[in-house]
mmCIF file of C-alpha atoms in Angstrom:
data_model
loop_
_atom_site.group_PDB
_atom_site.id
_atom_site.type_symbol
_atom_site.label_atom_id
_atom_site.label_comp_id
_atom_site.label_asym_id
_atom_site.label_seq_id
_atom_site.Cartn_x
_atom_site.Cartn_y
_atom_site.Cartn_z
ATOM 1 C CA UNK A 5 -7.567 27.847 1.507
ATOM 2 C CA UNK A 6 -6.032 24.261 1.656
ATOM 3 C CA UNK A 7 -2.105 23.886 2.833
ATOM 4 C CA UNK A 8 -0.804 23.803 -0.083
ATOM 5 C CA UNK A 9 -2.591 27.196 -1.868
ATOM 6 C CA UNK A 10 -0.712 28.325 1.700
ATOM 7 C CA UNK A 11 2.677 27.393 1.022
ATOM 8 C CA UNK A 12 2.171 28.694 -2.774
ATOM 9 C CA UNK A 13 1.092 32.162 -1.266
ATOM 10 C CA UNK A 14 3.406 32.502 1.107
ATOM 11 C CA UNK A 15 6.079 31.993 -1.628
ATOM 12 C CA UNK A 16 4.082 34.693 -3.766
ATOM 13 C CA UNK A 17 4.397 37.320 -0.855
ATOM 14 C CA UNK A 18 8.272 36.865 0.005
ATOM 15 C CA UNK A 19 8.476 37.126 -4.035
ATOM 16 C CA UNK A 20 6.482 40.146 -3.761
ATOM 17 C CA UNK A 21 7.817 41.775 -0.481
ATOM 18 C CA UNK A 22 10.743 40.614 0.334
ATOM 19 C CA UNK A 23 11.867 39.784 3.746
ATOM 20 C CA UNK A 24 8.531 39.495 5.654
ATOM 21 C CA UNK A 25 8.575 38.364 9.118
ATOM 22 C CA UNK A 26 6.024 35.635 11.101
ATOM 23 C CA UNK A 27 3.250 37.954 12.150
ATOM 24 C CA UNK A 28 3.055 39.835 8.900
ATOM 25 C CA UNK A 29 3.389 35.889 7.139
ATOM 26 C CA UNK A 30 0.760 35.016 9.473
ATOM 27 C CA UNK A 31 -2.173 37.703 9.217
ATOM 28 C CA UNK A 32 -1.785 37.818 5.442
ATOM 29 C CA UNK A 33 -2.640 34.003 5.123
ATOM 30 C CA UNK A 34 -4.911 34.359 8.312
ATOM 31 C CA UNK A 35 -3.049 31.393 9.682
ATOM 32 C CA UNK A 36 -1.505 30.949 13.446
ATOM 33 C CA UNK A 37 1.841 32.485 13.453
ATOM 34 C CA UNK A 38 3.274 28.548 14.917
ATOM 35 C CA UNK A 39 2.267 27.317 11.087
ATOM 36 C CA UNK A 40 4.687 29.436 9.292
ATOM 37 C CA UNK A 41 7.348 27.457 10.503
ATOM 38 C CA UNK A 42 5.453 24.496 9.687
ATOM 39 C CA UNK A 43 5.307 26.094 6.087
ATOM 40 C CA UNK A 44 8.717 26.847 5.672
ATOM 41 C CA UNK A 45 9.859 23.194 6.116
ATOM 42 C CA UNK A 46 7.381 22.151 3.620
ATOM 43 C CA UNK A 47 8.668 24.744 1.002
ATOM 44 C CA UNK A 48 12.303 23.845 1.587
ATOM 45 C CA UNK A 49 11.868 20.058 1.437
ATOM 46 C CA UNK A 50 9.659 21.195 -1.980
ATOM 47 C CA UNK A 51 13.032 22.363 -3.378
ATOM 48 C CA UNK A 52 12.891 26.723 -2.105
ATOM 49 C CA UNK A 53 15.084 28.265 -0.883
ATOM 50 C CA UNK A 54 13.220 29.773 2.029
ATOM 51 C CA UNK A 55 15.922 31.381 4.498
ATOM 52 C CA UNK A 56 15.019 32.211 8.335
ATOM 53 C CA UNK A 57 16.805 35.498 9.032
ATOM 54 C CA UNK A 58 17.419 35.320 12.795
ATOM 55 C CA UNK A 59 17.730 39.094 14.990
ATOM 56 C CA UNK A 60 15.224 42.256 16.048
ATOM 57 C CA UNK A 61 14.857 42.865 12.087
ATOM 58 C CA UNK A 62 14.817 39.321 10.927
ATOM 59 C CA UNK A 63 11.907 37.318 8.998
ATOM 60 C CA UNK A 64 11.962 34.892 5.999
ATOM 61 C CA UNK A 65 13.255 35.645 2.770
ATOM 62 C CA UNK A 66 13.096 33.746 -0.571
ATOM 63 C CA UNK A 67 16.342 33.168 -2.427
ATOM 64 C CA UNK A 68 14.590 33.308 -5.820
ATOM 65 C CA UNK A 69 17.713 31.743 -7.720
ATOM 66 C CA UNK A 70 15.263 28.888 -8.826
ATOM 67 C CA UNK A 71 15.410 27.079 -11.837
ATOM 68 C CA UNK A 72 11.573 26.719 -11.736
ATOM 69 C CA UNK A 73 8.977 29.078 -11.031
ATOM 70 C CA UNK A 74 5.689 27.943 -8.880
ATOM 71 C CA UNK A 75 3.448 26.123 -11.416
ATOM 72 C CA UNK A 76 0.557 24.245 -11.626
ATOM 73 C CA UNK A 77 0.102 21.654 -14.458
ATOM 74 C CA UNK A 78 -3.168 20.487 -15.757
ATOM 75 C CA UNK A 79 -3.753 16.870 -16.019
ATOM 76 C CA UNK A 80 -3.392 16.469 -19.377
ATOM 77 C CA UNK A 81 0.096 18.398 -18.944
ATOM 78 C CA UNK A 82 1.040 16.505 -16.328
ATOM 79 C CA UNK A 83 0.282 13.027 -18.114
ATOM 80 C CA UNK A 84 2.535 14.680 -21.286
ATOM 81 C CA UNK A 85 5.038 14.936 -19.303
ATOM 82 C CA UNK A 86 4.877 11.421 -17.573
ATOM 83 C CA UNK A 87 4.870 10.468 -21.282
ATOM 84 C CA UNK A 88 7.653 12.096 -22.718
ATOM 85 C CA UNK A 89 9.690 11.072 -20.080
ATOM 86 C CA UNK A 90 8.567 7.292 -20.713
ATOM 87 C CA UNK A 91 9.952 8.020 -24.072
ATOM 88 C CA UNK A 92 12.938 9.601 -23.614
ATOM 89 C CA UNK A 93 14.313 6.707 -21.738
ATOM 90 C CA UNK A 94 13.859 4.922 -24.696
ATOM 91 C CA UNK A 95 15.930 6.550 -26.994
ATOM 92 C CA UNK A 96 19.681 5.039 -26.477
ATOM 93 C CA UNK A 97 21.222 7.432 -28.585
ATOM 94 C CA UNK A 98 20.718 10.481 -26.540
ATOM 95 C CA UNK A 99 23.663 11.224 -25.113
ATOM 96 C CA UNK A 100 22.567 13.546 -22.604
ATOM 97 C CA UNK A 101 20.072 10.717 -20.962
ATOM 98 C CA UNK A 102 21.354 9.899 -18.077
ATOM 99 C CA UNK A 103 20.910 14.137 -17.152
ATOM 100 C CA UNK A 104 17.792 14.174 -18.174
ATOM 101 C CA UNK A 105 16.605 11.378 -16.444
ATOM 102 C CA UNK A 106 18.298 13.148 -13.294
ATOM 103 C CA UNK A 107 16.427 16.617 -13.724
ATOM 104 C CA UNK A 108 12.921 15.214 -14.653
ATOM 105 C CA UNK A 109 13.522 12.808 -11.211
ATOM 106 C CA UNK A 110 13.691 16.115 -9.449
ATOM 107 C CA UNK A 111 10.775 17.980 -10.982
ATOM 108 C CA UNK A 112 8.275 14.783 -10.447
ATOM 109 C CA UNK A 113 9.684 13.779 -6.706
ATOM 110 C CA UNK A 114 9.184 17.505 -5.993
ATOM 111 C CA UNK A 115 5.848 18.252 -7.650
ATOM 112 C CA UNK A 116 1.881 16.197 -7.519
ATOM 113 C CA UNK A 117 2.777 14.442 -11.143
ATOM 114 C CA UNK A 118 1.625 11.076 -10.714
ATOM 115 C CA UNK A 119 4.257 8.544 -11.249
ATOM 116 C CA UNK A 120 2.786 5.485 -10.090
ATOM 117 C CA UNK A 121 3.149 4.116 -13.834
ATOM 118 C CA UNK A 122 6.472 5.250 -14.511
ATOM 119 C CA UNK A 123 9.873 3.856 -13.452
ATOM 120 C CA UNK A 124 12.460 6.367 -11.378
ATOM 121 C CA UNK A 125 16.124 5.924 -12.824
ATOM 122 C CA UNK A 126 18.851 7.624 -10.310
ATOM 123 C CA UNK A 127 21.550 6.405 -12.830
ATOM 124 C CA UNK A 128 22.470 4.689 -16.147
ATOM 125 C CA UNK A 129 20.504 1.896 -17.161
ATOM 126 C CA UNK A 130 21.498 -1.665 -17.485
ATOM 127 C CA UNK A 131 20.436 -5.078 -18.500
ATOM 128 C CA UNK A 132 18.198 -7.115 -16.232
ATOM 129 C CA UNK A 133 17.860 -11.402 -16.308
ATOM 130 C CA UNK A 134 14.914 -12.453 -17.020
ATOM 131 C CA UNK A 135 13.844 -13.076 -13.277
ATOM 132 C CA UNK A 136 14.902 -9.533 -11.892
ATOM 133 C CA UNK A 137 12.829 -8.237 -15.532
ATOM 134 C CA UNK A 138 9.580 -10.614 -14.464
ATOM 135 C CA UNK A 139 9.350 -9.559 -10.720
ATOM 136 C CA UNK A 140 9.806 -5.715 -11.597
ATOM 137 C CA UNK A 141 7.170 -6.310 -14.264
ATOM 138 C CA UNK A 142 4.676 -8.144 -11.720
ATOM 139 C CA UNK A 143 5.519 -5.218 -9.353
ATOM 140 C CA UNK A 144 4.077 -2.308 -11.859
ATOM 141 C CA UNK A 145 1.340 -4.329 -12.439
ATOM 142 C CA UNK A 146 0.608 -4.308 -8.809
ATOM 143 C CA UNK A 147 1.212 -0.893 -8.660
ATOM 144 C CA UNK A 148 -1.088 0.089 -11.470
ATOM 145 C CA UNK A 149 -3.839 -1.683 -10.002
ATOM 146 C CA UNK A 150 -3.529 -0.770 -6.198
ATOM 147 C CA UNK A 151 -2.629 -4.159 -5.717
ATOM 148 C CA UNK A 152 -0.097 -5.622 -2.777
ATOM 149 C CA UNK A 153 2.883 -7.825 -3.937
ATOM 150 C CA UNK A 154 3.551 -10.780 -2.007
ATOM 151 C CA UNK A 155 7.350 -11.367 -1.599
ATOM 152 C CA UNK A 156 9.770 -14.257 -0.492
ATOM 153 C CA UNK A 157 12.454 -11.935 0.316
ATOM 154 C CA UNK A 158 15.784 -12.569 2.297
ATOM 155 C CA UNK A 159 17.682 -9.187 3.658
ATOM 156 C CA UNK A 160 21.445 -9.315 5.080
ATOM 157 C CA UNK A 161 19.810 -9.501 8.600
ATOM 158 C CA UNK A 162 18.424 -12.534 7.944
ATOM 159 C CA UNK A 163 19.261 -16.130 8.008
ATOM 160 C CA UNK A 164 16.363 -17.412 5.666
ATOM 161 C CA UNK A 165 13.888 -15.874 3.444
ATOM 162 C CA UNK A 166 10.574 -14.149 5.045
ATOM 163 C CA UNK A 167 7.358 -13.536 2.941
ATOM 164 C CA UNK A 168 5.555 -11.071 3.687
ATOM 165 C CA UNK A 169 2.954 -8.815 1.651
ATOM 166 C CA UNK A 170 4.315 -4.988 0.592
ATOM 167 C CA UNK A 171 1.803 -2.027 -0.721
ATOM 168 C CA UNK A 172 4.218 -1.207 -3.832
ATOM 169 C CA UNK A 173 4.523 2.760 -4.217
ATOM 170 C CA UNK A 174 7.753 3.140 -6.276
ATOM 171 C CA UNK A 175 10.457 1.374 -8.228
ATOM 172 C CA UNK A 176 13.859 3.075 -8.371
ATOM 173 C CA UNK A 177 17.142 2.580 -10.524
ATOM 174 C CA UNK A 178 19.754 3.117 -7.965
ATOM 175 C CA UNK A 179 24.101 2.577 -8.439
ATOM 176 C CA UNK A 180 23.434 -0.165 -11.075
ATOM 177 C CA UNK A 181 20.570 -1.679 -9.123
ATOM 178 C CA UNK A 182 16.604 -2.041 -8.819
ATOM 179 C CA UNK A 183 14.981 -1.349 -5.618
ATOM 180 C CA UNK A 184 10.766 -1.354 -4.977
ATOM 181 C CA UNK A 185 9.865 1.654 -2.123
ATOM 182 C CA UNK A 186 6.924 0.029 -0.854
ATOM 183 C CA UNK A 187 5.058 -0.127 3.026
ATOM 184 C CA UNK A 188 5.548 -3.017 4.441
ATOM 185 C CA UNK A 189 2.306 -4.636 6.278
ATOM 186 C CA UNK A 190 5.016 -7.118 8.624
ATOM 187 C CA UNK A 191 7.127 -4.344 9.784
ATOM 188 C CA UNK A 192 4.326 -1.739 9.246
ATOM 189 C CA UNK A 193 6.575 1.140 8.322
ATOM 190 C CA UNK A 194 7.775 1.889 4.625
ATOM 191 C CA UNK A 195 10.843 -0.290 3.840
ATOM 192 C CA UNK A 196 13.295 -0.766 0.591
ATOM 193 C CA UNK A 197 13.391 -3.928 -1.305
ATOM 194 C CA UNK A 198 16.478 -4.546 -3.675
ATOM 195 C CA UNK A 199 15.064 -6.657 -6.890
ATOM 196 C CA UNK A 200 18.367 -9.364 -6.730
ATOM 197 C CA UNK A 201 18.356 -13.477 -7.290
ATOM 198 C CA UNK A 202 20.303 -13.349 -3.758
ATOM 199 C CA UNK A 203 17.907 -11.156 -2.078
ATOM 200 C CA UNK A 204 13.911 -11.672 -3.727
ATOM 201 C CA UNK A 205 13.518 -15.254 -4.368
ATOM 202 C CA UNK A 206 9.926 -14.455 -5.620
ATOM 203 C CA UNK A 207 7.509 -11.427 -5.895
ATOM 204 C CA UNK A 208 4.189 -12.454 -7.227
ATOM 205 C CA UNK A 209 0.569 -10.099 -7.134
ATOM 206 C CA UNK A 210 -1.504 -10.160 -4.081
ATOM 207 C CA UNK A 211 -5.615 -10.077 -4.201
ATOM 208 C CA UNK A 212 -4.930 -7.865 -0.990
ATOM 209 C CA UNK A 213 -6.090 -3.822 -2.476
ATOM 210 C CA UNK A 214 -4.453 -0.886 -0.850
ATOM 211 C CA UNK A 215 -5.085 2.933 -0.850
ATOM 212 C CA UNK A 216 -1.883 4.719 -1.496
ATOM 213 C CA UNK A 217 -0.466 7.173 1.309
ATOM 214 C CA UNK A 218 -1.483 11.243 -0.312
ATOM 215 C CA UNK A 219 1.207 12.071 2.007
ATOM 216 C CA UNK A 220 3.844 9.550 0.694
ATOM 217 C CA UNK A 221 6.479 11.701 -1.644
ATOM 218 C CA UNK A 222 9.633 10.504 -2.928
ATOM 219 C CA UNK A 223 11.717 13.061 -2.216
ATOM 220 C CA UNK A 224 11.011 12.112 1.923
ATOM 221 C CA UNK A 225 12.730 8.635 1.579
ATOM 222 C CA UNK A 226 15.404 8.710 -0.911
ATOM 223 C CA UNK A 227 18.893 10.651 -0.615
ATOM 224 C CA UNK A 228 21.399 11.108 2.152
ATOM 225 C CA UNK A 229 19.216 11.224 4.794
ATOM 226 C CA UNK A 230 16.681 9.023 3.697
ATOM 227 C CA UNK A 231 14.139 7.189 6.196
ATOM 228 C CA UNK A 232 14.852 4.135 4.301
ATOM 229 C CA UNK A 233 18.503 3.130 4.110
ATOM 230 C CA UNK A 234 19.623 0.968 1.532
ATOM 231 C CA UNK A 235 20.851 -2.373 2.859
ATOM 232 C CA UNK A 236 24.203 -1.212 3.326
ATOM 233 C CA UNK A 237 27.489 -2.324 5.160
ATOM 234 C CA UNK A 238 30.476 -0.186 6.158
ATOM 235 C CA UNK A 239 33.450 -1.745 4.878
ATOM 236 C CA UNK A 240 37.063 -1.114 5.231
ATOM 237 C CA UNK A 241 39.980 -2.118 3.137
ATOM 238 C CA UNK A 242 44.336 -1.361 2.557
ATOM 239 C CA UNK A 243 45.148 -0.869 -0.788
ATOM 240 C CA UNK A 244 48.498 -1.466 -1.726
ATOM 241 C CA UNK A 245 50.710 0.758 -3.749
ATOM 242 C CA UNK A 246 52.985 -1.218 -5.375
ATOM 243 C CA UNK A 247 52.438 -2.356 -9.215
ATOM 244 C CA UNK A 248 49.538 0.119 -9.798
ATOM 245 C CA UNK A 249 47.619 -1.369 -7.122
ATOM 246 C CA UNK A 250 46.208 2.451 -6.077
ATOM 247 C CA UNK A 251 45.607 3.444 -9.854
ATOM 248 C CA UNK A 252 43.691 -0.046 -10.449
ATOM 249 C CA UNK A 253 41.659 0.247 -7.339
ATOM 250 C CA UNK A 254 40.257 3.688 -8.495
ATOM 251 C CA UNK A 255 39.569 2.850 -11.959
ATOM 252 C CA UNK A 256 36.621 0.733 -10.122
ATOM 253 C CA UNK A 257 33.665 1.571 -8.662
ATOM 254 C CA UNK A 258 33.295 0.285 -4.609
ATOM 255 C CA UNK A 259 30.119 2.218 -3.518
ATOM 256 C CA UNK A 260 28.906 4.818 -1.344
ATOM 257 C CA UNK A 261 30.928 7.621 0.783
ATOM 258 C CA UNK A 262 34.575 6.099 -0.564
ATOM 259 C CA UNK A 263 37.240 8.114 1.205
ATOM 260 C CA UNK A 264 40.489 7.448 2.067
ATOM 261 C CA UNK A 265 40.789 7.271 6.020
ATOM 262 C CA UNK A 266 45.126 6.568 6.374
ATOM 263 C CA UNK A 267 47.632 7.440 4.102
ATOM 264 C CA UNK A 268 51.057 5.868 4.737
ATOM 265 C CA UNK A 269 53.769 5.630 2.012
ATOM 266 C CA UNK A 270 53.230 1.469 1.216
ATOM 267 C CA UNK A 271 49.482 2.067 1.117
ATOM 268 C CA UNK A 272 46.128 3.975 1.812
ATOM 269 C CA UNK A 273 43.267 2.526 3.427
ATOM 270 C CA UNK A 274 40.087 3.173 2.458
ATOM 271 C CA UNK A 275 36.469 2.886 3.571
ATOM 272 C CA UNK A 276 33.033 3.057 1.801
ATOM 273 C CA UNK A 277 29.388 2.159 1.721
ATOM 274 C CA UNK A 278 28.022 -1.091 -0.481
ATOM 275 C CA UNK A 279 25.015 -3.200 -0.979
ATOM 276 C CA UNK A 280 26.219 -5.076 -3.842
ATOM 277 C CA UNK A 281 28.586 -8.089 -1.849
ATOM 278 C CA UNK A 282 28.542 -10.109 -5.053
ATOM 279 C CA UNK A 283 30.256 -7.181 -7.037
ATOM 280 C CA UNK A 284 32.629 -6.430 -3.942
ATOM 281 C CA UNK A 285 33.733 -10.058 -3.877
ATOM 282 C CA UNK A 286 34.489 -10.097 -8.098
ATOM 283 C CA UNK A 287 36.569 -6.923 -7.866
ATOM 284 C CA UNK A 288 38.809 -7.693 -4.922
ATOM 285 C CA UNK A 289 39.421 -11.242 -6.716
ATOM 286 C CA UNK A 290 40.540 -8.806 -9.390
ATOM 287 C CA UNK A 291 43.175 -6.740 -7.365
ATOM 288 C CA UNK A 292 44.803 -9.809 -6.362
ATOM 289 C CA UNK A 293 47.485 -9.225 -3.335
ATOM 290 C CA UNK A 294 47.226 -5.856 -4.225
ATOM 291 C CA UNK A 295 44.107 -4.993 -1.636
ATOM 292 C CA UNK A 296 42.766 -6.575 1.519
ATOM 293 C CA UNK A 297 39.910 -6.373 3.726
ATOM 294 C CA UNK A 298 40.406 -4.634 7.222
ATOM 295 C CA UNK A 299 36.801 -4.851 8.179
ATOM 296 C CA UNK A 300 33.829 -6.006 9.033
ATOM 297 C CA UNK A 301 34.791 -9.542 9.976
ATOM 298 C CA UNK A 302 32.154 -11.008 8.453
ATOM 299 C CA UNK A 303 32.638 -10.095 4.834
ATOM 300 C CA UNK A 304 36.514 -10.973 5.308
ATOM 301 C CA UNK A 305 35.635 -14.616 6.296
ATOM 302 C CA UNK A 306 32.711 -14.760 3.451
ATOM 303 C CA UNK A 307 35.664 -13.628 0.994
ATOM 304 C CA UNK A 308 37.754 -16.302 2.555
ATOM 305 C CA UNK A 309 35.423 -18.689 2.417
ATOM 306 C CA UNK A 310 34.903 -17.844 -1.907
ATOM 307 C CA UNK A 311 38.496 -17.705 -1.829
ATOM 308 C CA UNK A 312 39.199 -21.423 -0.347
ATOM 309 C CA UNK A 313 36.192 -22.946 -2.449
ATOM 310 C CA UNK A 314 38.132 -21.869 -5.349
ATOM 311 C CA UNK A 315 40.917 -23.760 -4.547
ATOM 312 C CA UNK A 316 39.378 -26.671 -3.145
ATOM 313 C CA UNK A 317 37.898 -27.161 -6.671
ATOM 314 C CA UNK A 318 41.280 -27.042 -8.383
ATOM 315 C CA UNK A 319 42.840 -29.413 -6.057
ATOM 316 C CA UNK A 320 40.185 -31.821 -5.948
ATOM 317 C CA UNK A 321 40.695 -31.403 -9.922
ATOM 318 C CA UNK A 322 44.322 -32.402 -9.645
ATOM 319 C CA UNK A 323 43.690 -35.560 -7.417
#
């Protein structure tokens, strides 16, 4: 019996049984009592809630307050529902999209449906250029193929672009952005690439072939506690509250983790999470005096700096 026909088993006896503990786990399946454990993780990371009772009369218990039982899919199931989900996000005028899209993200990431052809949307769509559109385009096509991509691509570390060659396994639709999940064969570890004019300057199909990673799964490097983090910055900034300024400033969207880290009565200061600088940039030129930027230094002299070109144009205009 192969892991997997394991883990389904073991689910099928705490069903069945109840609480079980690791010896009577482990002479059912005819295992070693140190894979249990091993089995556990696996189930919980699937999406069950397997719960380790600690004590003299403790074992493993399922909480069976699932929204989906164990199931297996045939092929021609599973490609009907790749299908109908290709669909779906076609159809605009559904107004419950954006929770579909969510659920059927969960039941694919956490199941063997093959998505390799199909596009993962964490949030609303949007509109794409016609570069962003082309380079996610060339990027399926790798994808569908087993094909590298070769990319010119330029990360917040980095002073100039690097190119470099990437085994494409997934593109995601993440806060308003694109990103490609892919294994990177410079850094040799899997890596996220954000599909941006400022970031991938060009992504074009490689003759190099790949085998796709059986143990690669979605669900392992997306999230919270993902092993890829997004190219992120911590950023910190005093909102004013004079003249609406705290009422404008959450009407906007900043990024990740916003919370508000001092309250005093002229103002609150805030921190949060973004990989968008561009969009950071447009909406504090938007709050006027009515926000600044506490930290990091870096990001307060770039905003200078697109603060002082601005008026260097207008006064060269006026001599």
């Amino acid at each position: 019996m192969n892991r997997t026909n394991l883990c389904i088993r073991m689910l099928q006896l705490l069903k069945a049984r109840g609480k079980m503990n690791t010896t009577q786990l482990a002479t059912e399946l005819e295992v070693n009592p140190r894979n249990i454990r091993e089995f556990k993780k696996e189930l919980v990371l699937a999406g069950y809630n397997v719960e380790e009772v600690k004590g003299r009369y403790g074992g493993y218990i399922l909480n069976d307050e699932y929204d989906l039982p164990v199931t297996i899919f045939s092929d021609e199931q599973k490609d009907a529902l790749v299908q109908s989900y290709k669909f779906m996000r076609t159809q605009k005028d559904f107004k419950p999209l954006p929770l579909y899209c969510d659920a059927m993200d969960k039941i694919i990431s956490t199941s063997k449906i093959s998505s390799n052809d199909s596009l993962h949307y964490m949030s609303n769509s949007m509109e794409l250029d016609e570069k962003i559109s082309h380079m996610i385009d060339k990027t399926q096509q790798a994808m569908n193929h087993g094909l590298c991509v070769l990319l010119s691509y330029q990360s917040l570390q980095d002073e100039a672009p690097k190119q470099f060659e990437v085994e494409p396994y997934e593109i995601i639709h993440y806060h308003k952005s694109y990103y490609l999940i892919g294994f990177s064969l410079l850094r040799k570890d899997y890596r996220m690439y954000r599909f941006s004019s400022q970031r991938m300057f060009s992504c074009e199909i490689s003759s190099r072939h790949f085998i796709r990673d059986n143990h690669f799964h979605l669900s392992n490097y997306i999230g919270e506690h993902s092993l890829i983090p997004l190219d992120l910055k911590l950023v910190s900034v005093r909102v004013y509250h004079e003249n609406n300024g705290l009422r404008l400033f959450k009407e906007k969207y900043w990024g990740n983790k916003l919370q508000a880290i001092n309250k005093q009565e002229a103002y609150t200061d805030f921190e949060f999470y973004t990989d968008d600088m561009s969009n950071l940039y447009q909406s504090l030129f938007s709050m006027s005096d009515q926000m600044e930027i506490l930290n990091p230094e870096d990001v307060k002299i770039a905003y200078l700096s697109r603060v002082q070109k601005i008026l260097n144009a207008y006064r060269d205009e006026k001599n």
